[in-house]
Coordinates of C-alpha atoms and ligand atoms in Angstrom, one line a residue:
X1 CA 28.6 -34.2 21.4
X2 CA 30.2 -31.2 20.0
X3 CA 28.0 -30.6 16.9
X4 CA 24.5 -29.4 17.4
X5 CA 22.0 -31.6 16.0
X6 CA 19.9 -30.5 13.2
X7 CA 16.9 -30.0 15.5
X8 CA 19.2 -27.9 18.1
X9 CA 20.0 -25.8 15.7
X10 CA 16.7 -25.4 13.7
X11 CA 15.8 -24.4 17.6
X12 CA 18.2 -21.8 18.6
X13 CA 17.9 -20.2 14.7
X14 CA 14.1 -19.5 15.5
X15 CA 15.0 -18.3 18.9
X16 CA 17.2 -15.8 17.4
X17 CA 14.7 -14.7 15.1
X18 CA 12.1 -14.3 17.7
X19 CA 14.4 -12.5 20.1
X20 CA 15.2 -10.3 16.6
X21 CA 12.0 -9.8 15.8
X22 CA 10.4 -8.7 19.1
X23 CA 13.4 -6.2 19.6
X24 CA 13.1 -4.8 16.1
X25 CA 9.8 -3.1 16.6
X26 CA 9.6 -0.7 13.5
X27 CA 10.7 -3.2 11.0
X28 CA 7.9 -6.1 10.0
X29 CA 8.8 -8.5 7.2
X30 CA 4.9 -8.8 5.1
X31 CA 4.6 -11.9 2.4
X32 CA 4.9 -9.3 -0.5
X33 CA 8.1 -7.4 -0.7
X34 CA 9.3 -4.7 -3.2
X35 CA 12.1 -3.1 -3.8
X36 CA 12.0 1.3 -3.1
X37 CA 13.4 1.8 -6.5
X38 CA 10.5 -0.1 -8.2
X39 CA 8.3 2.0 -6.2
X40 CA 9.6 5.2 -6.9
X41 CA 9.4 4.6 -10.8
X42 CA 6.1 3.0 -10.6
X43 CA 4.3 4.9 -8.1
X44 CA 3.0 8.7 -8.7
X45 CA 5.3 10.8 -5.5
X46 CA 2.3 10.9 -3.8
X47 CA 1.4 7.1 -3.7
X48 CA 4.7 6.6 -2.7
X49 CA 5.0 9.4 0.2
X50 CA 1.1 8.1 1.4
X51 CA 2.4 4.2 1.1
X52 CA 5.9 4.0 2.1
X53 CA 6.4 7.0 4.4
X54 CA 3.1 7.0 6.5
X55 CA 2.4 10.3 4.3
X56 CA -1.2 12.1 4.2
X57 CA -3.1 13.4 0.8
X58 CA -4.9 16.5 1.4
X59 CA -8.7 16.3 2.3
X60 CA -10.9 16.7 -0.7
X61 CA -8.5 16.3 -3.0
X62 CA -7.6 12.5 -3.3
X63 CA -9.0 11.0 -6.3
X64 CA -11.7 8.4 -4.7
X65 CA -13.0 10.4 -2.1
X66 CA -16.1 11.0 -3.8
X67 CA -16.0 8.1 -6.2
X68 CA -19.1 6.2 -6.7
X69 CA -18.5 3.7 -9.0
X70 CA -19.2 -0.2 -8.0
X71 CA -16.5 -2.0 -7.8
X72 CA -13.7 -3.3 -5.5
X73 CA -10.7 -1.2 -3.9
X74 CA -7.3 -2.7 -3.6
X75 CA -4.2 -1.9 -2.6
X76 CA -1.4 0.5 -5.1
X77 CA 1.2 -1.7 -3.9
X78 CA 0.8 -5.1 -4.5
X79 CA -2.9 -5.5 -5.5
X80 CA -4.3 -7.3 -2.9
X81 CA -8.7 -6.4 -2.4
X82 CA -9.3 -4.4 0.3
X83 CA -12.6 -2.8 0.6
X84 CA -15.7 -2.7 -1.4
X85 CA -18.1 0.0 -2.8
X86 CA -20.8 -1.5 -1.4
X87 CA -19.5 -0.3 2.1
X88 CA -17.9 2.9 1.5
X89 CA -19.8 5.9 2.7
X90 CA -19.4 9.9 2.9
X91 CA -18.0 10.6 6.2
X92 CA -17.6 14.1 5.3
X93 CA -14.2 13.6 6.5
X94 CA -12.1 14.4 2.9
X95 CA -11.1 10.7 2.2
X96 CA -12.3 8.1 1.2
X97 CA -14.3 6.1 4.2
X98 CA -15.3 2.5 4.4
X99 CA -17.0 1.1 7.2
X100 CA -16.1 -3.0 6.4
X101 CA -13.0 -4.7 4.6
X102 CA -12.8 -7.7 2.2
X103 CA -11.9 -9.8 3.9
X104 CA -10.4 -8.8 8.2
X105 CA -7.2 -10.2 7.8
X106 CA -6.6 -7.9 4.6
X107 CA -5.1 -5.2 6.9
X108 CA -2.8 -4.7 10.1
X109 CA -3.6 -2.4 12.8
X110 CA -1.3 -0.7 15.3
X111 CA -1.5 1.6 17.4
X112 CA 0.0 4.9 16.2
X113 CA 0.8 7.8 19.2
X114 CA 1.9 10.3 16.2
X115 CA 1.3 14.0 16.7
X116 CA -0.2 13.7 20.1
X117 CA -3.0 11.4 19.1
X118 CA -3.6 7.9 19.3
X119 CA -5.0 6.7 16.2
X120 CA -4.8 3.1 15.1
X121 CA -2.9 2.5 11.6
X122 CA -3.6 0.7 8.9
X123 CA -1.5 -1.0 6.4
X124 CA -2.1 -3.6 3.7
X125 CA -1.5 -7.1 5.8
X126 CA 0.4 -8.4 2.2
X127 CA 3.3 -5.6 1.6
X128 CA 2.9 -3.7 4.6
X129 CA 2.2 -0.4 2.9
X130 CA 0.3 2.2 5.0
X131 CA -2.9 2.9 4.0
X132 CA -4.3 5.2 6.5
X133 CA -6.1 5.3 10.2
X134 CA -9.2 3.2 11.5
X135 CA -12.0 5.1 13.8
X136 CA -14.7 4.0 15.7
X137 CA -17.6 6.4 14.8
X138 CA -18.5 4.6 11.8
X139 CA -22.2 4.0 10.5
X140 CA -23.8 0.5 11.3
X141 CA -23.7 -2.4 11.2
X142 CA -19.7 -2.3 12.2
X143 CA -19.6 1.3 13.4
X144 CA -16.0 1.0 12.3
X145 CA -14.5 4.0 9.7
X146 CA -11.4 3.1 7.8
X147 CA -9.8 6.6 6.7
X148 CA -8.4 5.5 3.7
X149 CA -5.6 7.6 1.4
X150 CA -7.1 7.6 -2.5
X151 CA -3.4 7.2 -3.1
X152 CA -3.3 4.1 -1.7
X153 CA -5.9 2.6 -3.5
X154 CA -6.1 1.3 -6.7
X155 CA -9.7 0.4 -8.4
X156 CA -11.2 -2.1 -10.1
X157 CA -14.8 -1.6 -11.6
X158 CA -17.5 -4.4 -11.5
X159 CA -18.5 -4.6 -14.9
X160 CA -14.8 -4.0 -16.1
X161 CA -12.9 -7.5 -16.6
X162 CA -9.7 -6.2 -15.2
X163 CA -7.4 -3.2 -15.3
X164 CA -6.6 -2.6 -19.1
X165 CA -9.2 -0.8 -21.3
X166 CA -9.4 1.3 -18.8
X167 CA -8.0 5.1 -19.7
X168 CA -9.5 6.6 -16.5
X169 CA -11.4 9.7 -18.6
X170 CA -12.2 12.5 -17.1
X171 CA -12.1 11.7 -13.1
X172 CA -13.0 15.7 -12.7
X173 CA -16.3 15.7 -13.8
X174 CA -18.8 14.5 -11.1
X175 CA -21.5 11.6 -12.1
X176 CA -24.9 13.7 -13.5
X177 CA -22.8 15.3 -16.6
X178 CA -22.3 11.5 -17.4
X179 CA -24.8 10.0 -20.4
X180 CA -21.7 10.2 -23.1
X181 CA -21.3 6.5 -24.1
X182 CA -24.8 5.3 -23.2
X183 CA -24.5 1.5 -22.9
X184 CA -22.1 1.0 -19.5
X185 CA -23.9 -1.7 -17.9
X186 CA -25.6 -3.8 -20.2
X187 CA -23.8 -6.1 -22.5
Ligands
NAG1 C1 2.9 0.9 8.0 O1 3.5 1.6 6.9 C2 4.3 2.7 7.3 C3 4.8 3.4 6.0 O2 5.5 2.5 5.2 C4 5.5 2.2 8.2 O3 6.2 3.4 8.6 C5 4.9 1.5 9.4 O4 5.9 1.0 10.2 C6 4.0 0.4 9.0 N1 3.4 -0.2 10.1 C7 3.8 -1.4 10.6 C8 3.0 -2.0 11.7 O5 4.7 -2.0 10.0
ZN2 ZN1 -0.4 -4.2 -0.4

């Protein structure tokens, strides 16, 4: 009995990874994985920095933070719906705040003891990308606030089909100076 059976050795393989795993703290393998090179080319330097190196946008100055469009919010990376319109509010905080998700399992949370603080993280559960920190002082009925980076966000308007036809106009100019093409929502 020199040779280890199929199941002894289907046994000790998962072992290993578990005993890998749980040592290798900073390193999660997510469902979606993509390469840092795609990234780079496809992402703007600040989706990247916000996604793949726990970065920060400055307040006020992200594109969705005072976006009102309906619609649902996904993640830059790989896609996947994240949070609605219907539930994001003005926090007064600089970014963009939501106070539910899609769906719960859409993100991960951690705990994150970065510059003194403990905050809890949030990155997209399906490539792991970070998205920004979760609070509890958000309105009812969840009282949560997700602090969410515009750069790691992409958008998808209700009445849209999907993302072409889409040339993003003038992203400036606040709702009120609107009226331009008339007919958005019917037809
Ligand atoms: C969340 O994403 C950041 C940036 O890529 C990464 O440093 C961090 O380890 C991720 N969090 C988890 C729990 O993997
Ligand atoms: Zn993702």
């Amino acid at each position: 009995m020199s040779r280890l059976s199929v199941s002894e050795l289907t046994i000790s393989v998962t072992l290993s990874l578990i005993l890998f795993t749980g040592t290798c703290r900073t390193k999660k393998t997510w469902p979606r994985t993509f390469s840092q090179e795609e990234l780079k080319k496809r992402l703007s330097p600040i989706q990247f920095h916000v996604t793949q190196e726990r970065g920060t946008e400055s307040a006020f100055r992200g594109e969705y933070t005072d976006h009102k469009e309906e619609g649902t919010y996904s993640c830059v990376v790989c896609g996947a719906p994240l949070f609605r319109s219907e539930t994001k509010f003005d926090s007064g905080s600089g970014w963009p705040s939501f106070y539910d998700l899609v769906k719960e399992e859409s993100v991960t949370a951690t705990d994150d003891f970065s510059y003194g603080m403990h905050r809890v993280e949030i990155n997209c559960s399906q490539c792991g990308s970070h998205l920004g920190h979760l609070f509890d002082d958000g309105p009812k009925p969840t009282g949560k606030r997700y602090c969410i980076n515009s750069a790691s966000l992409g958008f998808q308007p209700k009445d849209a089909p999907s993302a072409s036809s889409h040339p993003s106009s003038g992203e400036g100019a606040e709702a009120g100076a609107g009226g331009s093409s008339g007919g958005k929502i019917e037809l």
